Amino acid sequence: MVGLADTWVVTFEINDGPSQDLNSRSLRSTLKKMISYGLFLGWGAAPVCSSFSVAITPPVRNLEFPFGRPDASEKMKVKMEDGNQCALWLLDLASLSVSKGIHFWIENPDLSWFFRLPP
């Protein structure tokens, strides 16, 4: 990105500490404000997809329950809620970015439930 854009590039890596945790509501709010102010030329995301995979057996999402089946294990319900919140936040950022003409990409497999959520 630095070579292509010839400008600053901001990255986040959870392994670099809590200040890099994109699950932080404060950090999410700050990034949304920065996008709304047009401070970024573009952005990309590769969200964790631990509950969106179609390979999970037994399935924890389906057409009736794209946000997660109510009979999933408690451990999986936590993963589904984290994934759902991340997906909804990224959708919010994507919508804002479209309105501002800011380029973005979001990585997940084509068949992922990430891209099948109703919004």
PDB file of C-alpha atoms in Angstrom:
ATOM      1  CA  MET A   1       0.000   0.000   0.000  1.00  0.00           C
ATOM      2  CA  VAL A   2       2.793   2.428   0.835  1.00  0.00           C
ATOM      3  CA  GLY A   3       4.345   1.841  -2.583  1.00  0.00           C
ATOM      4  CA  LEU A   4       1.047   2.215  -4.415  1.00  0.00           C
ATOM      5  CA  ALA A   5      -0.350   5.194  -2.544  1.00  0.00           C
ATOM      6  CA  ASP A   6       2.879   7.027  -1.697  1.00  0.00           C
ATOM      7  CA  THR A   7       1.311   8.077   1.598  1.00  0.00           C
ATOM      8  CA  TRP A   8       0.887   6.902   5.168  1.00  0.00           C
ATOM      9  CA  VAL A   9      -0.682   3.494   5.751  1.00  0.00           C
ATOM     10  CA  VAL A  10      -2.354   2.632   9.061  1.00  0.00           C
ATOM     11  CA  THR A  11      -2.612  -1.006  10.091  1.00  0.00           C
ATOM     12  CA  PHE A  12      -4.055  -2.806  13.095  1.00  0.00           C
ATOM     13  CA  GLU A  13      -2.757  -6.057  14.550  1.00  0.00           C
ATOM     14  CA  ILE A  14      -4.343  -7.424  17.741  1.00  0.00           C
ATOM     15  CA  ASN A  15      -1.067  -9.185  18.614  1.00  0.00           C
ATOM     16  CA  ASP A  16       0.514  -5.725  19.015  1.00  0.00           C
ATOM     17  CA  GLY A  17      -1.594  -4.982  22.091  1.00  0.00           C
ATOM     18  CA  PRO A  18      -5.021  -3.872  23.321  1.00  0.00           C
ATOM     19  CA  SER A  19      -4.780  -0.492  21.566  1.00  0.00           C
ATOM     20  CA  GLN A  20      -4.959  -2.446  18.286  1.00  0.00           C
ATOM     21  CA  ASP A  21      -8.164  -4.332  19.192  1.00  0.00           C
ATOM     22  CA  LEU A  22     -10.783  -3.543  16.563  1.00  0.00           C
ATOM     23  CA  ASN A  23     -13.451  -4.973  18.871  1.00  0.00           C
ATOM     24  CA  SER A  24     -12.998  -1.849  21.003  1.00  0.00           C
ATOM     25  CA  ARG A  25     -16.094   0.349  20.701  1.00  0.00           C
ATOM     26  CA  SER A  26     -13.945   3.423  21.220  1.00  0.00           C
ATOM     27  CA  LEU A  27     -11.545   2.492  18.421  1.00  0.00           C
ATOM     28  CA  ARG A  28     -14.438   1.598  16.114  1.00  0.00           C
ATOM     29  CA  SER A  29     -16.041   4.965  16.804  1.00  0.00           C
ATOM     30  CA  THR A  30     -12.777   6.800  16.147  1.00  0.00           C
ATOM     31  CA  LEU A  31     -12.236   4.998  12.844  1.00  0.00           C
ATOM     32  CA  LYS A  32     -15.798   5.726  11.737  1.00  0.00           C
ATOM     33  CA  LYS A  33     -15.304   9.426  12.492  1.00  0.00           C
ATOM     34  CA  MET A  34     -12.039   9.421  10.563  1.00  0.00           C
ATOM     35  CA  ILE A  35     -13.757   7.852   7.547  1.00  0.00           C
ATOM     36  CA  SER A  36     -16.634  10.330   7.796  1.00  0.00           C
ATOM     37  CA  TYR A  37     -14.101  13.201   7.778  1.00  0.00           C
ATOM     38  CA  GLY A  38     -12.548  11.749   4.615  1.00  0.00           C
ATOM     39  CA  LEU A  39      -9.179  11.113   6.249  1.00  0.00           C
ATOM     40  CA  PHE A  40      -8.620   7.821   4.407  1.00  0.00           C
ATOM     41  CA  LEU A  41      -8.201   7.173   0.689  1.00  0.00           C
ATOM     42  CA  GLY A  42      -9.296   3.584   1.279  1.00  0.00           C
ATOM     43  CA  TRP A  43      -9.347   0.714   3.714  1.00  0.00           C
ATOM     44  CA  GLY A  44      -9.491  -3.045   3.832  1.00  0.00           C
ATOM     45  CA  ALA A  45     -10.588  -5.651   6.330  1.00  0.00           C
ATOM     46  CA  ALA A  46     -10.024  -9.354   6.824  1.00  0.00           C
ATOM     47  CA  PRO A  47     -12.429 -10.129   9.675  1.00  0.00           C
ATOM     48  CA  VAL A  48     -12.254 -13.299  11.719  1.00  0.00           C
ATOM     49  CA  CYS A  49     -14.738 -15.762  10.280  1.00  0.00           C
ATOM     50  CA  SER A  50     -14.839 -18.389  13.025  1.00  0.00           C
ATOM     51  CA  SER A  51     -18.635 -18.626  12.879  1.00  0.00           C
ATOM     52  CA  PHE A  52     -19.287 -17.727   9.222  1.00  0.00           C
ATOM     53  CA  SER A  53     -17.778 -20.803   7.566  1.00  0.00           C
ATOM     54  CA  VAL A  54     -20.105 -23.141   5.702  1.00  0.00           C
ATOM     55  CA  ALA A  55     -17.772 -25.967   6.784  1.00  0.00           C
ATOM     56  CA  ILE A  56     -18.807 -25.758  10.458  1.00  0.00           C
ATOM     57  CA  THR A  57     -20.450 -29.022  11.499  1.00  0.00           C
ATOM     58  CA  PRO A  58     -23.113 -29.057  12.705  1.00  0.00           C
ATOM     59  CA  PRO A  59     -24.085 -25.828  10.914  1.00  0.00           C
ATOM     60  CA  VAL A  60     -24.600 -22.855  13.233  1.00  0.00           C
ATOM     61  CA  ARG A  61     -26.150 -20.572  10.599  1.00  0.00           C
ATOM     62  CA  ASN A  62     -28.791 -21.253   7.958  1.00  0.00           C
ATOM     63  CA  LEU A  63     -31.302 -19.359   5.815  1.00  0.00           C
ATOM     64  CA  GLU A  64     -33.782 -19.240   8.686  1.00  0.00           C
ATOM     65  CA  PHE A  65     -31.130 -18.091  11.184  1.00  0.00           C
ATOM     66  CA  PRO A  66     -28.383 -16.268   9.257  1.00  0.00           C
ATOM     67  CA  PHE A  67     -27.290 -14.486  12.458  1.00  0.00           C
ATOM     68  CA  GLY A  68     -26.979 -17.838  14.224  1.00  0.00           C
ATOM     69  CA  ARG A  69     -29.079 -20.759  15.287  1.00  0.00           C
ATOM     70  CA  PRO A  70     -30.541 -20.494  18.790  1.00  0.00           C
ATOM     71  CA  ASP A  71     -29.571 -24.104  19.537  1.00  0.00           C
ATOM     72  CA  ALA A  72     -25.827 -23.469  18.993  1.00  0.00           C
ATOM     73  CA  SER A  73     -23.474 -24.118  21.902  1.00  0.00           C
ATOM     74  CA  GLU A  74     -22.783 -21.275  24.319  1.00  0.00           C
ATOM     75  CA  LYS A  75     -19.178 -21.125  23.108  1.00  0.00           C
ATOM     76  CA  MET A  76     -20.341 -20.795  19.497  1.00  0.00           C
ATOM     77  CA  LYS A  77     -22.954 -18.179  20.441  1.00  0.00           C
ATOM     78  CA  VAL A  78     -20.118 -15.945  21.662  1.00  0.00           C
ATOM     79  CA  LYS A  79     -18.288 -16.420  18.345  1.00  0.00           C
ATOM     80  CA  MET A  80     -21.489 -15.729  16.398  1.00  0.00           C
ATOM     81  CA  GLU A  81     -22.203 -12.539  18.341  1.00  0.00           C
ATOM     82  CA  ASP A  82     -18.626 -11.301  17.833  1.00  0.00           C
ATOM     83  CA  GLY A  83     -18.855 -12.102  14.133  1.00  0.00           C
ATOM     84  CA  ASN A  84     -22.267 -10.480  13.770  1.00  0.00           C
ATOM     85  CA  GLN A  85     -21.114  -7.285  15.477  1.00  0.00           C
ATOM     86  CA  CYS A  86     -18.004  -7.148  13.306  1.00  0.00           C
ATOM     87  CA  ALA A  87     -20.023  -7.710  10.121  1.00  0.00           C
ATOM     88  CA  LEU A  88     -22.562  -5.026  11.019  1.00  0.00           C
ATOM     89  CA  TRP A  89     -19.785  -2.558  11.887  1.00  0.00           C
ATOM     90  CA  LEU A  90     -18.010  -3.239   8.592  1.00  0.00           C
ATOM     91  CA  LEU A  91     -21.302  -2.831   6.719  1.00  0.00           C
ATOM     92  CA  ASP A  92     -21.730   0.543   8.423  1.00  0.00           C
ATOM     93  CA  LEU A  93     -18.191   1.549   7.389  1.00  0.00           C
ATOM     94  CA  ALA A  94     -18.786   0.263   3.854  1.00  0.00           C
ATOM     95  CA  SER A  95     -22.016   2.257   3.485  1.00  0.00           C
ATOM     96  CA  LEU A  96     -20.314   5.386   4.799  1.00  0.00           C
ATOM     97  CA  SER A  97     -17.356   4.803   2.476  1.00  0.00           C
ATOM     98  CA  VAL A  98     -19.622   4.442  -0.566  1.00  0.00           C
ATOM     99  CA  SER A  99     -21.308   7.739   0.307  1.00  0.00           C
ATOM    100  CA  LYS A 100     -17.889   9.413   0.613  1.00  0.00           C
ATOM    101  CA  GLY A 101     -16.376   7.808  -2.494  1.00  0.00           C
ATOM    102  CA  ILE A 102     -13.775   5.951  -0.416  1.00  0.00           C
ATOM    103  CA  HIS A 103     -12.523   2.637  -1.808  1.00  0.00           C
ATOM    104  CA  PHE A 104     -12.581  -0.467   0.395  1.00  0.00           C
ATOM    105  CA  TRP A 105     -12.416  -4.254   0.347  1.00  0.00           C
ATOM    106  CA  ILE A 106     -13.620  -6.890   2.786  1.00  0.00           C
ATOM    107  CA  GLU A 107     -12.107 -10.374   2.650  1.00  0.00           C
ATOM    108  CA  ASN A 108     -14.063 -13.555   3.324  1.00  0.00           C
ATOM    109  CA  PRO A 109     -14.777 -16.650   1.207  1.00  0.00           C
ATOM    110  CA  ASP A 110     -17.538 -16.215  -1.399  1.00  0.00           C
ATOM    111  CA  LEU A 111     -19.841 -18.713   0.312  1.00  0.00           C
ATOM    112  CA  SER A 112     -19.256 -17.316   3.786  1.00  0.00           C
ATOM    113  CA  TRP A 113     -22.310 -16.456   5.864  1.00  0.00           C
ATOM    114  CA  PHE A 114     -20.573 -13.086   6.312  1.00  0.00           C
ATOM    115  CA  PHE A 115     -21.909 -12.129   2.862  1.00  0.00           C
ATOM    116  CA  ARG A 116     -25.307 -13.763   3.405  1.00  0.00           C
ATOM    117  CA  LEU A 117     -26.445 -11.694   6.372  1.00  0.00           C
ATOM    118  CA  PRO A 118     -29.640  -9.818   5.468  1.00  0.00           C
ATOM    119  CA  PRO A 119     -28.129  -6.314   5.609  1.00  0.00           C
TER     120      PRO A 119
END
